[in-house]
GROMACS .gro file of C-alpha atoms in nm:
model
  221
    1MET     CA    1  11.428   8.748  11.859
    2PRO     CA    2  11.550   9.131  11.804
    3SER     CA    3  11.362   9.396  11.994
    4LEU     CA    4  11.259   9.642  11.742
    5LEU     CA    5  11.352   9.945  11.882
    6HIS     CA    6  11.678   9.754  11.869
    7PHE     CA    7  11.649   9.631  11.479
    8PHE     CA    8  11.571   9.965  11.375
    9GLN     CA    9  11.884  10.172  11.553
   10THR     CA   10  12.088   9.910  11.416
   11LEU     CA   11  11.921   9.911  11.091
   12ILE     CA   12  12.021  10.264  11.122
   13ASP     CA   13  12.319  10.222  11.249
   14THR     CA   14  12.547  10.023  10.950
   15LYS     CA   15  12.334  10.184  10.614
   16GLY     CA   16  12.664  10.231  10.544
   17VAL     CA   17  12.800   9.960  10.532
   18PHE     CA   18  12.497   9.744  10.427
   19VAL     CA   19  12.480  10.005  10.095
   20LYS     CA   20  12.796   9.940  10.020
   21ALA     CA   21  12.789   9.566  10.014
   22MET     CA   22  12.401   9.601   9.833
   23LEU     CA   23  12.635   9.732   9.570
   24VAL     CA   24  12.811   9.490   9.537
   25THR     CA   25  12.553   9.306   9.506
   26ILE     CA   26  12.391   9.442   9.279
   27GLU     CA   27  12.629   9.452   9.017
   28LEU     CA   28  12.711   9.075   9.089
   29THR     CA   29  12.324   9.036   8.982
   30ILE     CA   30  12.351   9.264   8.671
   31VAL     CA   31  12.708   9.129   8.458
   32SER     CA   32  12.577   8.743   8.505
   33ILE     CA   33  12.287   8.816   8.414
   34LEU     CA   34  12.375   8.999   8.111
   35ILE     CA   35  12.662   8.738   8.037
   36GLY     CA   36  12.392   8.436   8.145
   37ILE     CA   37  12.096   8.603   7.891
   38ILE     CA   38  12.342   8.590   7.634
   39ILE     CA   39  12.520   8.205   7.710
   40GLY     CA   40  12.103   8.089   7.760
   41LEU     CA   41  12.087   8.273   7.392
   42PHE     CA   42  12.399   8.109   7.261
   43PHE     CA   43  12.247   7.756   7.382
   44ALA     CA   44  11.886   7.800   7.287
   45LEU     CA   45  11.991   7.760   6.968
   46LEU     CA   46  12.173   7.525   6.940
   47LYS     CA   47  11.885   7.319   7.069
   48ILE     CA   48  11.678   7.467   6.747
   49SER     CA   49  11.945   7.403   6.522
   50LYS     CA   50  11.804   7.072   6.407
   51ILE     CA   51  12.180   6.992   6.444
   52LYS     CA   52  12.248   6.692   6.614
   53ILE     CA   53  12.616   6.729   6.787
   54LEU     CA   54  12.470   7.081   6.821
   55GLU     CA   55  12.210   6.951   6.993
   56PHE     CA   56  12.344   6.698   7.185
   57ILE     CA   57  12.633   6.987   7.309
   58SER     CA   58  12.311   7.231   7.474
   59ASP     CA   59  12.118   6.927   7.612
   60ALA     CA   60  12.474   6.826   7.802
   61TYR     CA   61  12.558   7.193   7.936
   62VAL     CA   62  12.195   7.224   8.088
   63TYR     CA   63  12.192   6.906   8.230
   64LEU     CA   64  12.499   6.963   8.388
   65VAL     CA   65  12.418   7.289   8.516
   66ARG     CA   66  12.074   7.188   8.624
   67GLY     CA   67  12.188   6.889   8.788
   68THR     CA   68  12.464   7.038   9.002
   69PRO     CA   69  12.449   7.256   9.356
   70LEU     CA   70  12.499   7.605   9.288
   71ILE     CA   71  12.741   7.635   9.523
   72VAL     CA   72  12.974   7.352   9.362
   73GLN     CA   73  13.009   7.528   9.126
   74ILE     CA   74  13.134   7.831   9.210
   75PHE     CA   75  13.385   7.659   9.449
   76ILE     CA   76  13.508   7.454   9.152
   77LEU     CA   77  13.527   7.738   8.866
   78TYR     CA   78  13.639   7.923   9.220
   79PHE     CA   79  13.950   7.719   9.286
   80GLY     CA   80  13.998   7.524   8.942
   81ILE     CA   81  14.073   7.803   8.816
   82SER     CA   82  14.280   7.960   9.066
   83GLY     CA   83  14.496   7.654   9.016
   84LEU     CA   84  14.631   7.793   8.636
   85PHE     CA   85  14.565   8.209   8.701
   86LEU     CA   86  14.462   8.390   8.962
   87LEU     CA   87  14.032   8.474   8.907
   88PRO     CA   88  13.953   8.745   9.166
   89ASP     CA   89  13.657   8.622   9.360
   90PHE     CA   90  13.395   8.922   9.193
   91TRP     CA   91  13.432   8.737   8.798
   92ALA     CA   92  13.449   8.370   8.965
   93ALA     CA   93  13.103   8.460   9.157
   94SER     CA   94  12.994   8.633   8.867
   95LEU     CA   95  13.108   8.347   8.566
   96ALA     CA   96  12.974   8.122   8.789
   97LEU     CA   97  12.642   8.275   8.799
   98ALA     CA   98  12.635   8.337   8.443
   99LEU     CA   99  12.676   7.927   8.396
  100HIS     CA  100  12.375   7.831   8.629
  101ASN     CA  101  12.165   8.116   8.490
  102GLY     CA  102  12.257   8.025   8.142
  103ALA     CA  103  12.104   7.656   8.150
  104TYR     CA  104  11.727   7.815   8.302
  105ILE     CA  105  11.762   8.110   7.993
  106SER     CA  106  11.863   7.840   7.798
  107GLU     CA  107  11.541   7.660   7.835
  108ILE     CA  108  11.281   7.931   7.811
  109LEU     CA  109  11.442   8.147   7.522
  110ARG     CA  110  11.438   7.833   7.327
  111GLY     CA  111  11.091   7.730   7.405
  112ALA     CA  112  10.987   8.082   7.341
  113ILE     CA  113  11.120   8.107   7.044
  114GLN     CA  114  10.949   7.776   6.943
  115ALA     CA  115  10.642   7.868   7.085
  116VAL     CA  116  10.657   8.158   6.704
  117ASP     CA  117  10.481   8.069   6.436
  118LYS     CA  118  10.647   7.915   6.196
  119GLY     CA  119  10.487   8.131   5.949
  120GLN     CA  120  10.702   8.396   6.047
  121MET     CA  121  11.031   8.209   5.934
  122GLU     CA  122  10.836   8.187   5.617
  123ALA     CA  123  10.720   8.516   5.543
  124GLY     CA  124  11.034   8.658   5.624
  125ARG     CA  125  11.200   8.409   5.415
  126SER     CA  126  10.991   8.527   5.161
  127LEU     CA  127  11.065   8.937   5.168
  128GLY     CA  128  11.429   8.787   5.073
  129MET     CA  129  11.602   8.793   5.454
  130THR     CA  130  11.848   8.507   5.531
  131LYS     CA  131  11.736   8.265   5.855
  132VAL     CA  132  12.028   8.459   6.068
  133LEU     CA  133  11.805   8.765   5.947
  134THR     CA  134  11.449   8.624   5.990
  135LEU     CA  135  11.528   8.490   6.375
  136ARG     CA  136  11.702   8.833   6.406
  137ARG     CA  137  11.487   9.097   6.365
  138ILE     CA  138  11.089   8.873   6.347
  139ILE     CA  139  11.157   8.541   6.511
  140LEU     CA  140  11.399   8.651   6.856
  141PRO     CA  141  11.188   8.975   6.941
  142GLN     CA  142  10.897   8.805   6.921
  143ALA     CA  143  11.057   8.461   7.151
  144PHE     CA  144  11.203   8.781   7.386
  145ARG     CA  145  10.859   8.928   7.474
  146ARG     CA  146  10.723   8.614   7.540
  147ALA     CA  147  11.073   8.529   7.741
  148LEU     CA  148  11.014   8.830   8.005
  149PRO     CA  149  10.780   8.719   8.242
  150PRO     CA  150  10.985   8.342   8.307
  151LEU     CA  151  11.288   8.589   8.300
  152GLY     CA  152  11.210   8.836   8.494
  153ASN     CA  153  11.155   8.503   8.796
  154GLN     CA  154  11.461   8.336   8.621
  155PHE     CA  155  11.634   8.715   8.773
  156ILE     CA  156  11.518   8.716   9.081
  157ILE     CA  157  11.687   8.387   9.172
  158GLY     CA  158  11.978   8.500   9.033
  159LEU     CA  159  11.926   8.749   9.290
  160LYS     CA  160  11.848   8.581   9.552
  161ASP     CA  161  12.128   8.349   9.470
  162SER     CA  162  12.436   8.584   9.444
  163SER     CA  163  12.383   8.486   9.767
  164LEU     CA  164  12.616   8.186   9.784
  165ALA     CA  165  12.933   8.439   9.660
  166ALA     CA  166  12.957   8.446  10.042
  167PHE     CA  167  13.112   8.120  10.117
  168ILE     CA  168  13.421   8.272   9.840
  169SER     CA  169  13.458   8.560  10.148
  170MET     CA  170  13.293   8.844   9.848
  171ASN     CA  171  13.143   9.084  10.043
  172GLU     CA  172  12.816   9.097   9.944
  173LEU     CA  173  12.480   9.152  10.119
  174PHE     CA  174  12.549   8.755  10.290
  175ASN     CA  175  12.838   8.803  10.411
  176VAL     CA  176  12.850   9.096  10.519
  177ALA     CA  177  12.516   9.033  10.760
  178THR     CA  178  12.701   8.705  10.880
  179THR     CA  179  13.056   8.889  10.935
  180LEU     CA  180  12.902   9.174  11.206
  181GLY     CA  181  12.640   8.889  11.334
  182SER     CA  182  12.962   8.702  11.436
  183ASN     CA  183  13.133   9.015  11.555
  184ASN     CA  184  12.847   9.094  11.739
  185PHE     CA  185  12.684   8.751  11.864
  186ASP     CA  186  12.367   8.960  11.747
  187GLU     CA  187  12.342   8.789  11.412
  188MET     CA  188  11.924   8.756  11.410
  189THR     CA  189  11.899   9.036  11.401
  190TYR     CA  190  12.152   9.166  11.094
  191LEU     CA  191  11.977   8.821  10.889
  192LEU     CA  192  11.654   9.046  10.929
  193ILE     CA  193  11.852   9.288  10.842
  194VAL     CA  194  12.024   9.176  10.510
  195ALA     CA  195  11.639   9.064  10.480
  196VAL     CA  196  11.484   9.345  10.411
  197TYR     CA  197  11.743   9.482  10.162
  198TYR     CA  198  11.675   9.156   9.984
  199LEU     CA  199  11.316   9.268   9.973
  200LEU     CA  200  11.450   9.594   9.874
  201LEU     CA  201  11.688   9.457   9.593
  202VAL     CA  202  11.368   9.199   9.468
  203ALA     CA  203  11.078   9.491   9.465
  204LEU     CA  204  11.336   9.668   9.204
  205LEU     CA  205  11.330   9.395   9.009
  206THR     CA  206  11.004   9.300   8.986
  207PHE     CA  207  10.894   9.672   8.869
  208VAL     CA  208  11.140   9.696   8.641
  209VAL     CA  209  11.049   9.395   8.488
  210LYS     CA  210  10.675   9.463   8.474
  211ARG     CA  211  10.771   9.789   8.318
  212PHE     CA  212  10.941   9.633   8.065
  213GLU     CA  213  10.633   9.362   8.010
  214LEU     CA  214  10.411   9.716   8.055
  215LYS     CA  215  10.613   9.893   7.768
  216LEU     CA  216  10.664   9.585   7.538
  217ALA     CA  217  10.236   9.583   7.584
  218VAL     CA  218  10.167   9.867   7.465
  219SER     CA  219  10.380   9.866   7.115
  220ASP     CA  220  10.193   9.573   7.015
  221ARG     CA  221   9.913   9.754   7.002
   0.00000   0.00000   0.00000
């Protein structure tokens, strides 16, 4: 184990390279989560459509993604698509993370939508709204409020899962830590340093999600 003095000295000396890698991790996480929300909402709507073929497509997607490791999905997307055209490592990782997150977000949103009282849809229709308009203006806002806590947990998981992008040589936090550790024959120090950066990012993301929860709770009063 490194001494505290050595740890803090290395933490200070490497802050430039780790901050740069942290920004890559943040960008990767934000892009993958935003795309994942769109994918998740799409498949959640397929699932609740009550059209058998659409429900089957949604179930198949969720089963396939949840049944295979994320690292396998990243490798298949990166090397498989690269056989057709060159896909930058950032977008290979972002899309793989988005597809992976999307499966879990789909189930979260599906449950939240179905938890909204069925009378809300009937009320919207009685006001002359179409089913789609009622869903967009009445059902989905309530569903997102209900889904925010589990979505926050999924966002944190997505942030930590971004470390797997290191295996396709992305210069995010984990890859930088392992590279520096190998070059300096001091893996433990750099692994502890990268753990600090991940803890800071998780704390920041948790704070943002909590702020949204409080804001929505106030708006409901």
